[in-house]
Tab-separated table of C-alpha atoms and ligand atoms in Angstrom:
chain	number	residue	atom	x	y	z
A	1260	UNK	CA	164.052	104.457	116.986
A	1261	UNK	CA	163.594	107.463	119.233
A	1262	UNK	CA	160.583	107.714	121.489
A	1263	UNK	CA	157.838	110.071	120.340
A	1264	UNK	CA	155.466	112.344	122.215
A	1265	UNK	CA	152.231	110.572	123.107
A	1266	UNK	CA	153.847	107.133	123.260
A	1267	UNK	CA	153.788	105.144	126.495
A	1268	UNK	CA	157.104	105.514	128.325
A	1269	UNK	CA	158.760	102.075	128.265
A	1270	UNK	CA	158.636	100.265	131.596
A	1271	UNK	CA	161.784	98.786	133.154
A	1272	UNK	CA	163.254	97.386	136.336
A	1273	UNK	CA	166.630	98.704	137.427
A	1274	UNK	CA	168.867	99.230	140.442
A	1275	UNK	CA	169.112	102.714	141.882
A	1276	UNK	CA	170.702	104.613	144.729
A	1277	UNK	CA	167.607	103.837	146.842
A	1278	UNK	CA	167.155	100.190	145.797
A	1279	UNK	CA	165.463	98.430	142.865
A	1280	UNK	CA	162.866	100.421	140.921
A	1281	UNK	CA	160.019	99.132	138.759
A	1282	UNK	CA	159.459	102.309	136.784
A	1283	UNK	CA	155.686	102.329	136.167
A	1284	UNK	CA	154.936	101.042	139.653
A	1285	UNK	CA	157.315	103.609	141.154
A	1286	UNK	CA	155.578	106.444	139.238
A	1287	UNK	CA	152.136	105.363	140.484
A	1288	UNK	CA	149.644	108.079	139.577
A	1289	UNK	CA	152.212	110.910	139.551
A	1290	UNK	CA	153.920	112.815	136.783
A	1291	UNK	CA	157.547	111.846	136.177
A	1292	UNK	CA	160.781	113.426	135.009
A	1293	UNK	CA	163.413	110.924	133.846
A	1294	UNK	CA	166.737	112.552	133.000
A	1295	UNK	CA	170.137	111.171	132.092
A	1296	UNK	CA	173.701	112.194	132.898
A	1297	UNK	CA	176.901	111.296	131.085
A	1298	UNK	CA	178.643	109.915	134.196
A	1299	UNK	CA	179.172	110.216	137.963
A	1300	UNK	CA	181.764	112.646	139.339
A	1301	UNK	CA	181.503	115.059	136.417
A	1302	UNK	CA	181.205	118.797	137.087
A	1303	UNK	CA	178.125	119.791	135.079
A	1304	UNK	CA	176.147	116.756	136.255
A	1305	UNK	CA	177.041	117.558	139.852
A	1306	UNK	CA	175.517	121.023	139.507
A	1307	UNK	CA	172.457	119.630	137.695
A	1308	UNK	CA	171.668	117.137	140.439
A	1309	UNK	CA	172.159	119.857	143.036
A	1310	UNK	CA	169.762	122.141	141.135
A	1311	UNK	CA	167.174	119.359	140.970
A	1312	UNK	CA	167.496	118.616	144.672
A	1313	UNK	CA	166.981	122.295	145.533
A	1314	UNK	CA	163.724	122.231	143.517
A	1315	UNK	CA	162.402	119.188	145.416
A	1316	UNK	CA	159.452	121.109	146.900
A	1317	UNK	CA	158.546	122.634	143.519
A	1318	UNK	CA	158.388	119.213	141.863
A	1319	UNK	CA	156.385	117.802	144.794
A	1320	UNK	CA	153.897	120.708	144.605
A	1321	UNK	CA	153.193	119.706	141.002
A	1322	UNK	CA	152.835	116.006	141.858
A	1323	UNK	CA	156.046	115.115	140.021
A	1324	UNK	CA	158.595	112.405	140.901
A	1325	UNK	CA	162.099	112.844	139.515
A	1326	UNK	CA	164.448	110.039	138.550
A	1327	UNK	CA	168.021	110.589	137.392
A	1328	UNK	CA	170.085	108.086	135.409
A	1329	UNK	CA	173.818	107.670	135.160
A	1330	UNK	CA	175.738	104.757	133.661
A	1331	UNK	CA	177.723	104.024	136.830
A	1332	UNK	CA	176.979	101.616	139.658
A	1333	UNK	CA	175.165	102.033	142.973
A	1334	UNK	CA	178.312	102.338	145.115
A	1335	UNK	CA	179.649	105.050	142.852
A	1336	UNK	CA	176.295	106.883	143.059
A	1337	UNK	CA	176.417	106.813	146.875
A	1338	UNK	CA	179.883	108.374	146.900
A	1339	UNK	CA	178.884	110.938	144.281
A	1340	UNK	CA	175.724	111.930	146.201
A	1341	UNK	CA	177.956	112.813	149.190
A	1342	UNK	CA	179.935	115.159	146.915
A	1343	UNK	CA	176.761	116.682	145.454
A	1344	UNK	CA	175.313	117.347	148.891
A	1345	UNK	CA	178.572	118.868	150.075
A	1346	UNK	CA	179.347	121.069	147.076
A	1347	UNK	CA	175.809	122.066	146.099
A	1348	UNK	CA	174.656	122.643	149.664
A	1349	UNK	CA	171.596	120.434	149.315
A	1350	UNK	CA	170.243	116.930	150.009
A	1351	UNK	CA	169.619	114.571	147.113
A	1352	UNK	CA	166.510	112.592	148.062
A	1353	UNK	CA	165.472	111.406	144.599
A	1354	UNK	CA	166.861	108.140	143.175
A	1355	UNK	CA	169.660	107.867	140.632
A	1356	UNK	CA	169.368	104.805	138.399
A	1357	UNK	CA	172.532	102.697	138.249
A	1358	UNK	CA	172.475	101.855	134.567
A	1359	UNK	CA	175.904	100.195	134.249
A	1360	UNK	CA	174.666	97.801	131.556
A	1361	UNK	CA	173.030	100.746	129.702
A	1362	UNK	CA	169.733	98.851	129.568
A	1363	UNK	CA	167.555	101.879	130.322
A	1364	UNK	CA	169.794	104.234	128.336
A	1365	UNK	CA	169.353	101.994	125.294
A	1366	UNK	CA	165.599	101.613	125.835
A	1367	UNK	CA	165.234	105.404	125.902
A	1368	UNK	CA	167.807	106.053	123.140
A	1369	UNK	CA	169.962	108.146	125.473
A	1370	UNK	CA	173.275	107.110	123.879
A	1371	UNK	CA	174.139	109.039	120.741
A	1372	UNK	CA	177.353	107.375	119.539
A	1373	UNK	CA	178.312	110.192	117.196
A	1374	UNK	CA	178.278	112.567	120.207
A	1375	UNK	CA	179.678	110.369	122.995
A	1376	UNK	CA	180.404	106.736	122.337
A	1377	UNK	CA	179.627	105.070	125.661
A	1378	UNK	CA	177.962	107.532	127.990
A	1379	UNK	CA	174.532	109.107	127.685
A	1380	UNK	CA	173.759	112.569	126.430
A	1381	UNK	CA	171.565	114.806	128.597
A	1382	UNK	CA	168.089	113.458	127.815
A	1383	UNK	CA	164.874	114.494	129.559
A	1384	UNK	CA	161.491	112.801	129.422
A	1385	UNK	CA	158.407	114.283	131.063
A	1386	UNK	CA	155.798	111.575	131.605
A	1387	UNK	CA	152.172	112.143	132.590
A	1388	UNK	CA	150.058	110.083	135.032
A	1389	UNK	CA	148.848	107.939	132.081
A	1390	UNK	CA	152.542	107.091	131.467
A	1391	UNK	CA	152.528	108.995	128.187
A	1392	UNK	CA	155.639	110.868	127.099
A	1393	UNK	CA	154.774	114.573	127.002
A	1394	UNK	CA	158.205	116.156	126.432
A	1395	UNK	CA	161.585	114.998	125.178
A	1396	UNK	CA	164.737	117.104	125.312
A	1397	UNK	CA	168.289	116.273	124.290
A	1398	UNK	CA	171.163	118.464	125.424
A	1399	UNK	CA	174.867	117.977	124.729
A	1400	UNK	CA	177.138	116.817	127.550
A	1401	UNK	CA	178.783	120.232	127.751
A	1402	UNK	CA	175.560	122.158	128.504
A	1403	UNK	CA	173.771	121.975	131.841
A	1404	UNK	CA	169.984	122.066	131.648
A	1405	UNK	CA	167.633	124.683	133.060
A	1406	UNK	CA	165.465	122.873	135.603
A	1407	UNK	CA	163.141	125.835	136.055
A	1408	UNK	CA	162.297	125.355	132.379
A	1409	UNK	CA	161.134	121.814	133.163
A	1410	UNK	CA	158.857	123.185	135.889
A	1411	UNK	CA	157.541	125.762	133.402
A	1412	UNK	CA	156.680	123.034	130.876
A	1413	UNK	CA	154.981	120.954	133.581
A	1414	UNK	CA	152.927	124.015	134.591
A	1415	UNK	CA	151.927	124.494	130.955
A	1416	UNK	CA	151.015	120.819	130.441
A	1417	UNK	CA	148.987	120.638	133.643
A	1418	UNK	CA	147.148	123.853	132.748
A	1419	UNK	CA	146.472	123.116	129.086
A	1420	UNK	CA	145.337	119.530	129.784
A	1421	UNK	CA	142.346	120.977	131.611
A	1422	UNK	CA	141.533	124.200	129.740
A	1423	UNK	CA	141.079	125.036	126.063
A	1424	UNK	CA	144.194	127.173	126.028
A	1425	UNK	CA	147.861	126.999	125.075
A	1426	UNK	CA	150.799	128.933	126.522
A	1427	UNK	CA	152.776	131.405	124.410
A	1428	UNK	CA	156.515	131.978	124.147
A	1429	UNK	CA	158.259	132.562	127.473
A	1430	UNK	CA	154.986	132.074	129.353
A	1431	UNK	CA	155.194	131.619	133.081
A	1432	UNK	CA	152.519	130.731	135.606
A	1433	UNK	CA	150.135	133.691	136.005
A	1434	UNK	CA	150.799	135.290	132.615
A	1435	UNK	CA	148.257	135.563	129.768
A	1436	UNK	CA	147.491	132.426	127.758
A	1437	UNK	CA	146.192	131.983	124.209
A	1438	UNK	CA	142.791	130.523	123.378
A	1439	UNK	CA	142.937	127.449	121.134
A	1440	UNK	CA	142.116	128.287	117.483
A	1441	UNK	CA	139.578	125.412	117.509
A	1442	UNK	CA	137.427	127.363	120.032
A	1443	UNK	CA	134.808	129.554	118.339
A	1444	UNK	CA	134.218	133.104	119.623
A	1445	UNK	CA	130.805	131.966	120.840
A	1446	UNK	CA	132.360	129.174	122.917
A	1447	UNK	CA	135.168	131.489	124.057
A	1448	UNK	CA	132.566	133.946	125.406
A	1449	UNK	CA	131.213	131.166	127.609
A	1450	UNK	CA	134.565	129.635	128.615
A	1451	UNK	CA	136.278	132.939	129.374
A	1452	UNK	CA	133.649	135.257	130.925
A	1453	UNK	CA	136.523	137.467	132.131
A	1454	UNK	CA	136.935	138.446	128.457
A	1455	UNK	CA	139.737	138.099	125.964
A	1456	UNK	CA	141.768	140.239	123.644
A	1457	UNK	CA	141.521	139.532	119.891
A	1458	UNK	CA	144.769	140.583	118.216
A	1459	UNK	CA	143.938	138.492	115.130
A	1460	UNK	CA	141.063	136.028	114.704
A	1461	UNK	CA	143.575	133.218	115.414
A	1462	UNK	CA	145.424	135.103	118.193
A	1463	UNK	CA	143.207	135.659	121.219
A	1464	UNK	CA	144.737	136.083	124.667
A	1465	UNK	CA	143.112	135.893	128.065
A	1466	UNK	CA	143.969	135.911	131.755
A	1467	UNK	CA	143.123	132.862	133.803
B	1768	BEZ	C1	180.006	117.130	132.970
B	1768	BEZ	O1	179.009	116.642	133.478
B	1768	BEZ	O2	180.619	118.025	133.528
B	1768	BEZ	C2	180.478	116.679	131.634
B	1768	BEZ	C3	180.305	115.360	131.262
B	1768	BEZ	C4	180.757	114.945	130.022
B	1768	BEZ	C5	181.380	115.858	129.179
B	1768	BEZ	C6	181.515	117.192	129.561
B	1768	BEZ	C7	181.078	117.599	130.803
């Protein structure tokens, strides 16, 4: 059974490149991004981990801890991290889970046998401070993910958790948002004194 949005992210204990991790305890009160890789020493994964490392400050700014997973062991991860740092011109500071027994991959349904029999596909889980799953993504092994898109989703979640708005297609931080249809015009007048644009009764945009 695949994990669904709103469910509590399953807890686990596992070895990683920085030592043992108890997932929920490790997350503490932060947001989390858990993402899987088919295997160590593979080209696309190497670029993905480099891209994530380069965005370290952006994730930290948003109170997010990132945790990678690959189904190889700790020693292999250490050797691979050296290659990532060298070829991607960065420093990997986040942990990589060493999921050789595929315990976490199975718990999170990251192995799709019809796609790749033994290794994981490229799964992503965004987890909020209440440990709830807020986003799931599944990419094929052949396609590297866009890590700026993960930041964009986190920006949207953190904004819309606190305001009665949603974010439209291709939204980025600073662009207009849409007012939730459940908000009456009367309430909208109070919540958005800066005004809003009514394109249709159900499509009202505003600047925050
Ligand atoms: C890669 O990470 O480069 C990769 C892994 C598995 C299949 C194809 C590409």
